[in-house]
Amino acid sequence: SDPMIVGLLSIELHLSGARSLKDKRAVLRRLKDRVARLNVAVSEVAHHDLHQRAGLGVVTIGVDQAIAERTLGGVVSEIERVEPGVLVRSEVEWLL
C-alpha cells in the first residue's frame, strides 16, 4: 500500500472584531464551514477562553505531499478571503 502523509496546519487567529465568546464562535463556525469543504478536518485547539484569539488545527491526509500542500495552502487562502486580516500565523508540519 502507498505510504500516507499527514499535513498539520496550525493557525493563529486574532479576531479584533469579537466582543464576546459568542462573536468569536460565530466567526469560527463560518470559517470551519468554509474550510471543511476543502476535504480537511478542523479543530479549535487553543485560546478557548479568549474572545479575540483562536488557535485552529487543520489536518489533511493523502499519498502526495504536493497535493496536501496545495490543500493546506487553499485553507489559508480561504480564511484570508472569508475573514481578511484575522490570520496572524500559520505553520505546516508533516507527519509521515
PDB file of N, CA, C and O in Angstrom, residues 27-40 42 74-75 78-79 81-83:
ATOM      1  N   VAL A  27     -17.722  33.583  14.160  1.00  0.00           N
ATOM      2  CA  VAL A  27     -16.654  33.684  13.151  1.00  0.00           C
ATOM      3  C   VAL A  27     -16.023  32.319  12.912  1.00  0.00           C
ATOM      4  O   VAL A  27     -15.830  31.900  11.767  1.00  0.00           O
ATOM      5  N   LEU A  28     -15.712  31.612  13.993  1.00  0.00           N
ATOM      6  CA  LEU A  28     -15.065  30.305  13.850  1.00  0.00           C
ATOM      7  C   LEU A  28     -15.981  29.311  13.134  1.00  0.00           C
ATOM      8  O   LEU A  28     -15.517  28.522  12.318  1.00  0.00           O
ATOM      9  N   ARG A  29     -17.273  29.376  13.432  1.00  0.00           N
ATOM     10  CA  ARG A  29     -18.217  28.467  12.764  1.00  0.00           C
ATOM     11  C   ARG A  29     -18.226  28.741  11.261  1.00  0.00           C
ATOM     12  O   ARG A  29     -18.187  27.818  10.447  1.00  0.00           O
ATOM     13  N   ARG A  30     -18.238  30.018  10.894  1.00  0.00           N
ATOM     14  CA  ARG A  30     -18.217  30.393   9.474  1.00  0.00           C
ATOM     15  C   ARG A  30     -16.931  29.884   8.806  1.00  0.00           C
ATOM     16  O   ARG A  30     -16.963  29.300   7.726  1.00  0.00           O
ATOM     17  N   LEU A  31     -15.807  30.092   9.467  1.00  0.00           N
ATOM     18  CA  LEU A  31     -14.532  29.631   8.900  1.00  0.00           C
ATOM     19  C   LEU A  31     -14.492  28.109   8.797  1.00  0.00           C
ATOM     20  O   LEU A  31     -14.071  27.570   7.772  1.00  0.00           O
ATOM     21  N   LYS A  32     -14.915  27.423   9.854  1.00  0.00           N
ATOM     22  CA  LYS A  32     -14.878  25.953   9.840  1.00  0.00           C
ATOM     23  C   LYS A  32     -15.768  25.391   8.739  1.00  0.00           C
ATOM     24  O   LYS A  32     -15.391  24.430   8.069  1.00  0.00           O
ATOM     25  N   ASP A  33     -16.955  25.993   8.550  1.00  0.00           N
ATOM     26  CA  ASP A  33     -17.860  25.526   7.495  1.00  0.00           C
ATOM     27  C   ASP A  33     -17.215  25.661   6.121  1.00  0.00           C
ATOM     28  O   ASP A  33     -17.291  24.760   5.289  1.00  0.00           O
ATOM     29  N   ARG A  34     -16.581  26.807   5.874  1.00  0.00           N
ATOM     30  CA  ARG A  34     -15.933  27.047   4.584  1.00  0.00           C
ATOM     31  C   ARG A  34     -14.773  26.087   4.363  1.00  0.00           C
ATOM     32  O   ARG A  34     -14.605  25.517   3.292  1.00  0.00           O
ATOM     33  N   VAL A  35     -13.951  25.943   5.395  1.00  0.00           N
ATOM     34  CA  VAL A  35     -12.716  25.171   5.270  1.00  0.00           C
ATOM     35  C   VAL A  35     -13.003  23.671   5.183  1.00  0.00           C
ATOM     36  O   VAL A  35     -12.312  22.942   4.472  1.00  0.00           O
ATOM     37  N   ALA A  36     -14.054  23.229   5.865  1.00  0.00           N
ATOM     38  CA  ALA A  36     -14.382  21.797   5.861  1.00  0.00           C
ATOM     39  C   ALA A  36     -14.711  21.296   4.455  1.00  0.00           C
ATOM     40  O   ALA A  36     -14.530  20.118   4.154  1.00  0.00           O
ATOM     41  N   ARG A  37     -15.170  22.192   3.585  1.00  0.00           N
ATOM     42  CA  ARG A  37     -15.463  21.801   2.191  1.00  0.00           C
ATOM     43  C   ARG A  37     -14.195  21.434   1.424  1.00  0.00           C
ATOM     44  O   ARG A  37     -14.270  20.882   0.325  1.00  0.00           O
ATOM     45  N   LEU A  38     -13.040  21.805   1.970  1.00  0.00           N
ATOM     46  CA  LEU A  38     -11.777  21.565   1.263  1.00  0.00           C
ATOM     47  C   LEU A  38     -11.185  20.199   1.609  1.00  0.00           C
ATOM     48  O   LEU A  38     -10.015  19.940   1.372  1.00  0.00           O
ATOM     49  N   ASN A  39     -12.025  19.330   2.201  1.00  0.00           N
ATOM     50  CA  ASN A  39     -11.601  17.959   2.481  1.00  0.00           C
ATOM     51  C   ASN A  39     -10.503  17.899   3.543  1.00  0.00           C
ATOM     52  O   ASN A  39      -9.499  17.205   3.386  1.00  0.00           O
ATOM     53  N   VAL A  40     -10.685  18.660   4.612  1.00  0.00           N
ATOM     54  CA  VAL A  40      -9.759  18.656   5.738  1.00  0.00           C
ATOM     55  C   VAL A  40     -10.576  18.529   7.025  1.00  0.00           C
ATOM     56  O   VAL A  40     -11.776  18.744   7.027  1.00  0.00           O
ATOM     57  N   VAL A  42     -10.958  20.098  10.865  1.00  0.00           N
ATOM     58  CA  VAL A  42     -10.633  21.342  11.565  1.00  0.00           C
ATOM     59  C   VAL A  42     -11.021  21.214  13.022  1.00  0.00           C
ATOM     60  O   VAL A  42     -12.112  20.737  13.335  1.00  0.00           O
ATOM     61  N   GLY A  74      -4.748  26.191   0.236  1.00  0.00           N
ATOM     62  CA  GLY A  74      -6.113  26.607  -0.071  1.00  0.00           C
ATOM     63  C   GLY A  74      -6.882  26.990   1.182  1.00  0.00           C
ATOM     64  O   GLY A  74      -7.704  27.910   1.165  1.00  0.00           O
ATOM     65  N   VAL A  75      -6.602  26.298   2.290  1.00  0.00           N
ATOM     66  CA  VAL A  75      -7.238  26.622   3.568  1.00  0.00           C
ATOM     67  C   VAL A  75      -6.837  28.029   4.008  1.00  0.00           C
ATOM     68  O   VAL A  75      -7.679  28.843   4.389  1.00  0.00           O
ATOM     69  N   GLU A  78      -8.503  30.609   1.814  1.00  0.00           N
ATOM     70  CA  GLU A  78      -9.934  30.716   2.083  1.00  0.00           C
ATOM     71  C   GLU A  78     -10.183  31.518   3.366  1.00  0.00           C
ATOM     72  O   GLU A  78     -11.078  32.358   3.415  1.00  0.00           O
ATOM     73  N   ILE A  79      -9.370  31.279   4.389  1.00  0.00           N
ATOM     74  CA  ILE A  79      -9.511  32.049   5.636  1.00  0.00           C
ATOM     75  C   ILE A  79      -9.259  33.530   5.360  1.00  0.00           C
ATOM     76  O   ILE A  79     -10.004  34.395   5.825  1.00  0.00           O
ATOM     77  N   ARG A  81      -9.687  35.069   2.630  1.00  0.00           N
ATOM     78  CA  ARG A  81     -10.760  35.599   1.787  1.00  0.00           C
ATOM     79  C   ARG A  81     -12.038  35.849   2.609  1.00  0.00           C
ATOM     80  O   ARG A  81     -12.677  36.889   2.482  1.00  0.00           O
ATOM     81  N   VAL A  82     -12.377  34.880   3.472  1.00  0.00           N
ATOM     82  CA  VAL A  82     -13.623  34.960   4.242  1.00  0.00           C
ATOM     83  C   VAL A  82     -13.525  35.985   5.376  1.00  0.00           C
ATOM     84  O   VAL A  82     -14.469  36.715   5.650  1.00  0.00           O
ATOM     85  N   GLU A  83     -12.362  36.018   6.039  1.00  0.00           N
ATOM     86  CA  GLU A  83     -12.168  36.931   7.178  1.00  0.00           C
ATOM     87  C   GLU A  83     -10.812  37.642   7.006  1.00  0.00           C
ATOM     88  O   GLU A  83      -9.838  37.290   7.673  1.00  0.00           O
TER      89      GLU A  83
END
